[in-house]
PDB file of C-alpha atoms in Angstrom:
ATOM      1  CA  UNK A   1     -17.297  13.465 -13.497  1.00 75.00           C
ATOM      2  CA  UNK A   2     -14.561  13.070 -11.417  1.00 84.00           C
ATOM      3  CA  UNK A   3     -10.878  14.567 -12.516  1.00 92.00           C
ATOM      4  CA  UNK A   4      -9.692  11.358 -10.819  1.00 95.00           C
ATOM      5  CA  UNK A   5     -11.188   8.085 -10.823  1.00 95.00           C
ATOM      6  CA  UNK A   6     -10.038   5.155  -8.675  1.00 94.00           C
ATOM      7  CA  UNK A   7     -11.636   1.666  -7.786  1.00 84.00           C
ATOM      8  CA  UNK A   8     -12.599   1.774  -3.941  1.00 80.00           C
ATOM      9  CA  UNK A   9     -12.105  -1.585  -3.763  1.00 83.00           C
ATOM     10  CA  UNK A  10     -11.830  -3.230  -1.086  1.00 91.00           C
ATOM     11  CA  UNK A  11      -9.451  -5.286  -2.889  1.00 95.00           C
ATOM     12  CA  UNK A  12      -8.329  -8.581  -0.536  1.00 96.00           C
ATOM     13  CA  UNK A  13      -5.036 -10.415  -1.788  1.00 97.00           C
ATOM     14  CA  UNK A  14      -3.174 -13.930  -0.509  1.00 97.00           C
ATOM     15  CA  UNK A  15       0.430 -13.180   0.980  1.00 97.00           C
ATOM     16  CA  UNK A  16       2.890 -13.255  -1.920  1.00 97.00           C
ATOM     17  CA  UNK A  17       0.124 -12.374  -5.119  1.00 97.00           C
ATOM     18  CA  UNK A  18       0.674  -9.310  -7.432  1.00 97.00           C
ATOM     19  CA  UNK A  19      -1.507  -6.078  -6.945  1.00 97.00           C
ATOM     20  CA  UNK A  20      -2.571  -4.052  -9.334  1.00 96.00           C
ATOM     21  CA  UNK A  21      -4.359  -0.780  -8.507  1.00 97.00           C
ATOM     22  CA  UNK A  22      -5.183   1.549 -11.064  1.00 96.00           C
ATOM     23  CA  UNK A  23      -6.488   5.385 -11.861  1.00 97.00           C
ATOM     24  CA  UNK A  24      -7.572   7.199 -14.727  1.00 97.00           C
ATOM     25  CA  UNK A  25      -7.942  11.033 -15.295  1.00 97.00           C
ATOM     26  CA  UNK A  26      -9.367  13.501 -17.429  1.00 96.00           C
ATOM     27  CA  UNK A  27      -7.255  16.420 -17.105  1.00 94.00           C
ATOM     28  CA  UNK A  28      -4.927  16.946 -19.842  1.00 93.00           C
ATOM     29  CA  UNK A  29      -3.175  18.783 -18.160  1.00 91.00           C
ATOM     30  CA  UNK A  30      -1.575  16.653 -15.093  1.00 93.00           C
ATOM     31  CA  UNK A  31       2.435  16.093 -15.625  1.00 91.00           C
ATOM     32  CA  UNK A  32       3.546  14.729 -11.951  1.00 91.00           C
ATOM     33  CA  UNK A  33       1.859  11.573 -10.766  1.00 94.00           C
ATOM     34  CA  UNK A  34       1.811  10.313  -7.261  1.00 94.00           C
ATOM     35  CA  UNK A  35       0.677   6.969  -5.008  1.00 96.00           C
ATOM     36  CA  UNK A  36       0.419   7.816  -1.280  1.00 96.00           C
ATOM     37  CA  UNK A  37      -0.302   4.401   1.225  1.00 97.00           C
ATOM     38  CA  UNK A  38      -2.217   5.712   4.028  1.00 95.00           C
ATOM     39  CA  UNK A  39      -2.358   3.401   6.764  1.00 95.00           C
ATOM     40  CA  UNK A  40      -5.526   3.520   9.220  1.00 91.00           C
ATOM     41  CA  UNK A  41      -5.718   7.069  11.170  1.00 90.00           C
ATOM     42  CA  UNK A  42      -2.409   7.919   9.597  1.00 92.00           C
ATOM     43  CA  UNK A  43      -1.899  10.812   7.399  1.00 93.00           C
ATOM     44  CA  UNK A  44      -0.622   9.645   3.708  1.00 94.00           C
ATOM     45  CA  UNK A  45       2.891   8.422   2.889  1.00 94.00           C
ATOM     46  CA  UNK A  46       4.012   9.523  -0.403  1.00 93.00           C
ATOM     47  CA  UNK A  47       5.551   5.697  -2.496  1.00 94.00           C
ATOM     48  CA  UNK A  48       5.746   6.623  -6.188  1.00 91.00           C
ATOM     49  CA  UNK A  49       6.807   9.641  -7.963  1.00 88.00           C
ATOM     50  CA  UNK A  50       6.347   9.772 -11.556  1.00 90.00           C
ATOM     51  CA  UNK A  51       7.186  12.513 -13.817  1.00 87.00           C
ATOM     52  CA  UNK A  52       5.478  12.424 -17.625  1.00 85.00           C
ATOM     53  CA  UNK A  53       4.993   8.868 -19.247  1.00 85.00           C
ATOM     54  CA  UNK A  54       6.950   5.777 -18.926  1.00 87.00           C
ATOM     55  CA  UNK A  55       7.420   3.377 -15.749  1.00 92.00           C
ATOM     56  CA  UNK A  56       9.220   3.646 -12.598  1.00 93.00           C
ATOM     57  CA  UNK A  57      10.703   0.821  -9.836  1.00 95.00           C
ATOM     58  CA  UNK A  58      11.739   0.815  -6.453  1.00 94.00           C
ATOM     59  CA  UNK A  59      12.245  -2.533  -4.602  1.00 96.00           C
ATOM     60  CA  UNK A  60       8.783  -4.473  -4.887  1.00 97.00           C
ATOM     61  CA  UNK A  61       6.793  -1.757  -6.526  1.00 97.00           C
ATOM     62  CA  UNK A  62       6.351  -0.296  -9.892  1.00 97.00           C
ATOM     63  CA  UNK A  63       5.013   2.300 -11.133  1.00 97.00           C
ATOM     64  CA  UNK A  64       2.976   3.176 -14.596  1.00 96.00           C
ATOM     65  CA  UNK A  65       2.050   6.060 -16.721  1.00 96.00           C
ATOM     66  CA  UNK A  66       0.229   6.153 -20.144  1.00 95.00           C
ATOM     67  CA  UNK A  67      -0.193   9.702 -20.324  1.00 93.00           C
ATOM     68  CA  UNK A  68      -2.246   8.761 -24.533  1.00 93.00           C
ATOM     69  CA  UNK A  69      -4.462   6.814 -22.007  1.00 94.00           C
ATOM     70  CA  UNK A  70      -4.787   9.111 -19.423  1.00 95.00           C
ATOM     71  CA  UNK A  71      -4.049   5.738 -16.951  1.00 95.00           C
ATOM     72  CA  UNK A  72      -1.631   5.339 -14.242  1.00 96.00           C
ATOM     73  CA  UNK A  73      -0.768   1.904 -12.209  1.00 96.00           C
ATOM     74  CA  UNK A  74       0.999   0.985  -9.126  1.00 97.00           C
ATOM     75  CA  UNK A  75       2.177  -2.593  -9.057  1.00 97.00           C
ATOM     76  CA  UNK A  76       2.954  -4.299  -5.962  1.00 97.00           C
ATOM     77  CA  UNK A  77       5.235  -7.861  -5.978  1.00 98.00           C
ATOM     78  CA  UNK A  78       5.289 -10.460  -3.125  1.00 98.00           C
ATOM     79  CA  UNK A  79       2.514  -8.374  -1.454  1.00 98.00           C
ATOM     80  CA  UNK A  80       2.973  -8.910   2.600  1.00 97.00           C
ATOM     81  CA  UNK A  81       0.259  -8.333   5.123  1.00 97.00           C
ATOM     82  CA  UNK A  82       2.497  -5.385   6.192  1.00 96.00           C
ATOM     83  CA  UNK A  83       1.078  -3.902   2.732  1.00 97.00           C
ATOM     84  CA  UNK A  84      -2.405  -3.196   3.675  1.00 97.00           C
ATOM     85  CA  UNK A  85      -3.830  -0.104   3.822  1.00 97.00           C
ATOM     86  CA  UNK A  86      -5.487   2.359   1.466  1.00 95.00           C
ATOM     87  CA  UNK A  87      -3.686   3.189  -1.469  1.00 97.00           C
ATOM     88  CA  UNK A  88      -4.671   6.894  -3.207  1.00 96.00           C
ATOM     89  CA  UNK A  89      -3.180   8.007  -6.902  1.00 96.00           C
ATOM     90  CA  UNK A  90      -2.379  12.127  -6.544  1.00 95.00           C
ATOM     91  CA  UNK A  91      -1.503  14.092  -9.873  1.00 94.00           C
ATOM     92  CA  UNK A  92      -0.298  17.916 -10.122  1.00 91.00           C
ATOM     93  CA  UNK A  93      -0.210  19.948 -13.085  1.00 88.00           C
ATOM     94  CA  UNK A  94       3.222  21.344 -12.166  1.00 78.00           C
ATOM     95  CA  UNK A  95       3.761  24.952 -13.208  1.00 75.00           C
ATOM     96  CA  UNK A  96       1.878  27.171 -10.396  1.00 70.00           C
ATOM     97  CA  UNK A  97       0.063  23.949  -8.932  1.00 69.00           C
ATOM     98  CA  UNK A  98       2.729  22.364  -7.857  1.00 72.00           C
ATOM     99  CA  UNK A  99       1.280  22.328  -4.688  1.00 76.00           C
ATOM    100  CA  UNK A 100      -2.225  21.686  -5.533  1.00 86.00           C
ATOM    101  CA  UNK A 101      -2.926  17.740  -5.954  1.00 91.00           C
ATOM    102  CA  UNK A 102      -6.325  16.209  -7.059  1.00 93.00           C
ATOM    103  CA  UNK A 103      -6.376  12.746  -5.365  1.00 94.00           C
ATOM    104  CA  UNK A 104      -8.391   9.719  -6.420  1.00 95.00           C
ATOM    105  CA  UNK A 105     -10.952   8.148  -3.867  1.00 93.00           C
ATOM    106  CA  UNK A 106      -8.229   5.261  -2.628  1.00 94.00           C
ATOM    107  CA  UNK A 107      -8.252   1.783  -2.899  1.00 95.00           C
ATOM    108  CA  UNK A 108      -8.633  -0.331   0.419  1.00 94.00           C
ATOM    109  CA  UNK A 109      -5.964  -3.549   0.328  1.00 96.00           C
ATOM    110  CA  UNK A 110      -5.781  -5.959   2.544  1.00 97.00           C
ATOM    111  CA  UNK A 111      -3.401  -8.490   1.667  1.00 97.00           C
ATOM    112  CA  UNK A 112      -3.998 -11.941   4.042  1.00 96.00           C
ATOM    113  CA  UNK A 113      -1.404 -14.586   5.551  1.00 94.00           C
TER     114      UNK A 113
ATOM    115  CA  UNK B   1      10.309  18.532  14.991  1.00 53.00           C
ATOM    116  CA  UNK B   2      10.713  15.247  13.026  1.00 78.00           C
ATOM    117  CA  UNK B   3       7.405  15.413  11.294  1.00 92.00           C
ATOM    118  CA  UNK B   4       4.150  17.231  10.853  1.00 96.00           C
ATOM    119  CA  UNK B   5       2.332  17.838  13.958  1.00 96.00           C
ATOM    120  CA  UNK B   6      -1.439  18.350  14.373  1.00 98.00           C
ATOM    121  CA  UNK B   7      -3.485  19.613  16.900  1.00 97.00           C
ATOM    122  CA  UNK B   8      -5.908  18.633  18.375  1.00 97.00           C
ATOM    123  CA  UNK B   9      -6.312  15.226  17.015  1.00 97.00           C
ATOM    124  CA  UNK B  10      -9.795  14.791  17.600  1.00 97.00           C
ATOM    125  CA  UNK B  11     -12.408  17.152  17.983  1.00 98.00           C
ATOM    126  CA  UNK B  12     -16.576  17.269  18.407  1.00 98.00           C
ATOM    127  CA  UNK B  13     -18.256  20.213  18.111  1.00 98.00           C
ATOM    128  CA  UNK B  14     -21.937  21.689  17.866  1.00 97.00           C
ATOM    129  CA  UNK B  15     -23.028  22.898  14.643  1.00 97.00           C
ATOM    130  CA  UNK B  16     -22.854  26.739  14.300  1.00 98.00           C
ATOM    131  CA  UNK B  17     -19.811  27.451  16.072  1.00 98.00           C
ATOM    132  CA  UNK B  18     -15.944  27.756  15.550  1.00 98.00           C
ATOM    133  CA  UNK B  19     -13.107  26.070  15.715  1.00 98.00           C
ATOM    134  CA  UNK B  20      -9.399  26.505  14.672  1.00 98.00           C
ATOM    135  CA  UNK B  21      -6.983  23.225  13.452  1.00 98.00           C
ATOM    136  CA  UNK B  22      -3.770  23.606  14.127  1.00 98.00           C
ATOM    137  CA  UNK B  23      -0.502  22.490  12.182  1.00 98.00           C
ATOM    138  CA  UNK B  24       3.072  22.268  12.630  1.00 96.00           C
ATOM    139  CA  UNK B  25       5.278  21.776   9.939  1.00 95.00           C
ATOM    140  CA  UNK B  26       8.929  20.213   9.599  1.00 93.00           C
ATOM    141  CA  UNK B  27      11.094  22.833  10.207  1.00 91.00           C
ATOM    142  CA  UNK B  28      12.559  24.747   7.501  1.00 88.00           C
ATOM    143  CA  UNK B  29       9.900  23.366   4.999  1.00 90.00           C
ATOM    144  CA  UNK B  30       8.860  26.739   2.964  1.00 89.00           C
ATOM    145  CA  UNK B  31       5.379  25.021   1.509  1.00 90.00           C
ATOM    146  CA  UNK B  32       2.396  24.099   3.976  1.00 93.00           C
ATOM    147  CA  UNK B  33      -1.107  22.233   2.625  1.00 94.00           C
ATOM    148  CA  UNK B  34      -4.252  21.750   3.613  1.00 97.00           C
ATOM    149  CA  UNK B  35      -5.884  19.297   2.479  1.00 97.00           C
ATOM    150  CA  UNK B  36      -9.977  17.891   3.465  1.00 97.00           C
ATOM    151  CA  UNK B  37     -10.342  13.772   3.696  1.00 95.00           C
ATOM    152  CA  UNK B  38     -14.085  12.881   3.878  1.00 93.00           C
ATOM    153  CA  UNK B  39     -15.073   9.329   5.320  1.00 88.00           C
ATOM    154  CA  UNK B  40     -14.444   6.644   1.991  1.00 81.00           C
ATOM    155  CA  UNK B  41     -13.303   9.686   0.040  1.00 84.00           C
ATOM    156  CA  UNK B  42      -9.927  10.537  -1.220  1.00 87.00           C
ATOM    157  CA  UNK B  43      -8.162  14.010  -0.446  1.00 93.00           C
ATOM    158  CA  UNK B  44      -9.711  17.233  -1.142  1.00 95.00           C
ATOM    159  CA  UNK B  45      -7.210  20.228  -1.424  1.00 94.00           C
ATOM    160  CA  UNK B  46      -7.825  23.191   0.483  1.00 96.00           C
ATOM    161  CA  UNK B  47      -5.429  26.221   0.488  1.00 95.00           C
ATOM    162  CA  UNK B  48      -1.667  26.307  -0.189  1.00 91.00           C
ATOM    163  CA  UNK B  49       1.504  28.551   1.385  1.00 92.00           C
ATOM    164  CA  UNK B  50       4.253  29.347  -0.072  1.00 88.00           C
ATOM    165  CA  UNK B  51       7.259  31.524   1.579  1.00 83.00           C
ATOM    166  CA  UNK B  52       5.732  34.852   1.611  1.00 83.00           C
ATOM    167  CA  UNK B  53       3.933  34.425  -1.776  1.00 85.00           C
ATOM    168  CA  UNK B  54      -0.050  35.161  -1.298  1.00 88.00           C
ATOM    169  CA  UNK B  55      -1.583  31.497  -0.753  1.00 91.00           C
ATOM    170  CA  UNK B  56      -3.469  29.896  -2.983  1.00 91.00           C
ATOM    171  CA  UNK B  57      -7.263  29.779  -1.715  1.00 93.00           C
ATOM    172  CA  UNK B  58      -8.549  27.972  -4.204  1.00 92.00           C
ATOM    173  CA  UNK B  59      -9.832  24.953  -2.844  1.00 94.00           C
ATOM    174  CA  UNK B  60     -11.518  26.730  -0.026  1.00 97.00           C
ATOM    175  CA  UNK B  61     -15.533  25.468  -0.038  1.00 95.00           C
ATOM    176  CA  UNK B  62     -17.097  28.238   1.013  1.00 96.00           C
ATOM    177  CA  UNK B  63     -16.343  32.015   3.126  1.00 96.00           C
ATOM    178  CA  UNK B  64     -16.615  30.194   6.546  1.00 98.00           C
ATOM    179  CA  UNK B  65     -13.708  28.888   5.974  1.00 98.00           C
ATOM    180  CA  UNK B  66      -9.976  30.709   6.557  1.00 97.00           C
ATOM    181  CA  UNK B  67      -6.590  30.027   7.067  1.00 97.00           C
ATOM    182  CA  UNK B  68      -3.296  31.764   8.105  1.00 96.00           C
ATOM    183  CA  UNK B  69       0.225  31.355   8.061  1.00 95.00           C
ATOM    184  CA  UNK B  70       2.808  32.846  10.342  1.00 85.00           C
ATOM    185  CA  UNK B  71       6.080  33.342   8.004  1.00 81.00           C
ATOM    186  CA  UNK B  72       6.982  29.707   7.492  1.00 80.00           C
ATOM    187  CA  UNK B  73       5.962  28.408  10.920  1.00 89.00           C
ATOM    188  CA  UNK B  74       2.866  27.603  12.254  1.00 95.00           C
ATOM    189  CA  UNK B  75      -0.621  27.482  10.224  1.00 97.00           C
ATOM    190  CA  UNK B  76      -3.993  27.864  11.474  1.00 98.00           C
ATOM    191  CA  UNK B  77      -7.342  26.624  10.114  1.00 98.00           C
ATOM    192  CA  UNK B  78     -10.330  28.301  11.014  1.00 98.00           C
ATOM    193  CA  UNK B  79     -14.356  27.133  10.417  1.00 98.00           C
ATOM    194  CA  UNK B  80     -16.616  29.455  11.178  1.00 98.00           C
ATOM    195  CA  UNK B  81     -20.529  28.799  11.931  1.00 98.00           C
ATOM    196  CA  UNK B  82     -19.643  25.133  11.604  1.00 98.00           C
ATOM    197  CA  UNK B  83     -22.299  22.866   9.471  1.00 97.00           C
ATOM    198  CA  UNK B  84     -22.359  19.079   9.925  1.00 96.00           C
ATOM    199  CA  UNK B  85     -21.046  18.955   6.211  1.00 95.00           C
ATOM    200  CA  UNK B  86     -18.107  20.046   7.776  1.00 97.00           C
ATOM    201  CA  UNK B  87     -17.385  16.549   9.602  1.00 97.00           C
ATOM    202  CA  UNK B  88     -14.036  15.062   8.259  1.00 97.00           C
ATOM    203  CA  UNK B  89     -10.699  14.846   8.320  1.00 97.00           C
ATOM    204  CA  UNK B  90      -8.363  17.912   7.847  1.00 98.00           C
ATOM    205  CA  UNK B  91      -4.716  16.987   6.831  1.00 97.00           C
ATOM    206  CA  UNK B  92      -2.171  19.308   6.880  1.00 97.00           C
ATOM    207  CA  UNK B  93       1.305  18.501   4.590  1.00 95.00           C
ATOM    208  CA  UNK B  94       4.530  20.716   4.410  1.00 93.00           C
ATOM    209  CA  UNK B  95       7.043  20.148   1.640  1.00 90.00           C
ATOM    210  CA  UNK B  96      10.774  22.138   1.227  1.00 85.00           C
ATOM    211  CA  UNK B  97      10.228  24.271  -1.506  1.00 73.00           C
ATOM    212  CA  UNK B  98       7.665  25.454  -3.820  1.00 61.00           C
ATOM    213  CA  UNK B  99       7.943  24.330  -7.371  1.00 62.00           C
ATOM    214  CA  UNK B 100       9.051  20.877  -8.062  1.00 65.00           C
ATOM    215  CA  UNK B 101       9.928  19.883  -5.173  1.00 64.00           C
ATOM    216  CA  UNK B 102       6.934  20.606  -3.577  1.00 67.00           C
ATOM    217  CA  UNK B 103       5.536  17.635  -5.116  1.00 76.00           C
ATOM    218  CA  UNK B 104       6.566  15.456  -2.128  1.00 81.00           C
ATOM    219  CA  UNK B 105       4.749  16.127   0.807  1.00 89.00           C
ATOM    220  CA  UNK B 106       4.932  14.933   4.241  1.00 92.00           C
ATOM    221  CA  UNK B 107       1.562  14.852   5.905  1.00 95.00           C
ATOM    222  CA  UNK B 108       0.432  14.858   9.587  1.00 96.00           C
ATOM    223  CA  UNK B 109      -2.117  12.472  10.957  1.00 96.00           C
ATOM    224  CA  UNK B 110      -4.557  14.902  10.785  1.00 97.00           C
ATOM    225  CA  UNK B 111      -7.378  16.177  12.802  1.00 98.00           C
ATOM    226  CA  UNK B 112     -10.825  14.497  12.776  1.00 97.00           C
ATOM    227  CA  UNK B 113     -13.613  16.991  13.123  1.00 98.00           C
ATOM    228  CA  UNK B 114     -16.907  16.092  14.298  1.00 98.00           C
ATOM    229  CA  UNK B 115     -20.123  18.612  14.171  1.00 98.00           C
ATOM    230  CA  UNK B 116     -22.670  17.266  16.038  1.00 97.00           C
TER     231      UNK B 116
END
């Protein structure tokens, strides 16, 4: 089993819905919590930093943790066609791994006009 | 520079030999990444630099691969005897500091590797 689990998708949206992409994890251990959009033969962009449990905003997305749940979502408002690409979930366990971050599979959007 | 360079951006090569991925990371960021992307897969981490502390290797798959650091420039990825396993995308990320803020990392647009 995976540490990270993520839908692949592909997940295809009308212009203006509400996206909601999801992981899951097993590792206990995982503090910081991430969502990178990587656009096609681009490296990822980091979107979302989350530290611990609780939710986090920033213009038309939001963020999610349930750390009891071991679940994290991103949440995307007024999606625009700009918004497709792959979307990936990345979690650290802090401490001496900040560095190291275990990414989930990503999950291909395509949001249509 | 402004971002995260890699070089080359492409590159085939026949199974069993070498090759070496560059990367170039923003300038004064301390921490440099590797990470592995596979086709459909997420990210796979590799190796990690920080400052002058010994890296952490601990993602690296197997002895053919390697990796150096010169001080908190340049980084070098090596594969040696190169199996078609191999094939992917390596990304290299920098961030400013270990620790915390080393959460945020910038990546490059990687290099694709191809072992024919």
């Amino acid at each position: 089993q995976k540490e990270v689990e993520q839908d692949p998708g592909p997940l295809s949206v009308p212009e203006g819905a509400i996206v909601s992409l999801n992981c899951t994890y097993s590792n206990s251990a995982f503090q910081y919590f991430m969502w990178y959009r990587q656009y096609s033969r681009k490296g990822p962009e980091l979107l979302m930093y989350t530290y611990s449990s609780g939710n986090k905003e920033d213009g038309r997305f939001t963020a999610q943790v349930d750390k009891s749940s071991k679940y994290i979502s991103l949440f995307i408002r007024d999606s625009q066609p700009s918004d497709s690409a792959t979307y990936l979930c990345a979690m650290s366990a802090g401490g001496t791994s900040y560095g190291k971050l275990t990414f989930g599979q990503g999950t291909i959007l395509t949001v249509h006009p | 520079g402004a971002g995260v360079s890699q070089s080359p951006s492409n590159k085939v090569t026949e199974k069993g030999k070498d090759v070496e991925l560059r990367c170039d990371p923003i300038s004064g960021h301390t921490a440099l990444y590797w990470y592995r992307q596979r086709l459909g897969q997420g990210l796979e981490f590799l190796i990690y630099f920080q400052g002058n502390s010994a890296p952490d290797k601990s993602g690296l798959p197997s002895d053919r691969f390697s990796a150096e650091r010169t001080g908190e420039s340049v980084s070098t990825l090596t594969i040696q005897r190169t199996q078609q396993e191999d094939s992917a995308v390596y990304l290299c990320a920098s961030s400013p500091a270990g620790g915390s803020r080393g959460i945020s990392h910038t990546f490059g647009s990687g290099t694709r590797l191809t072992v024919v």
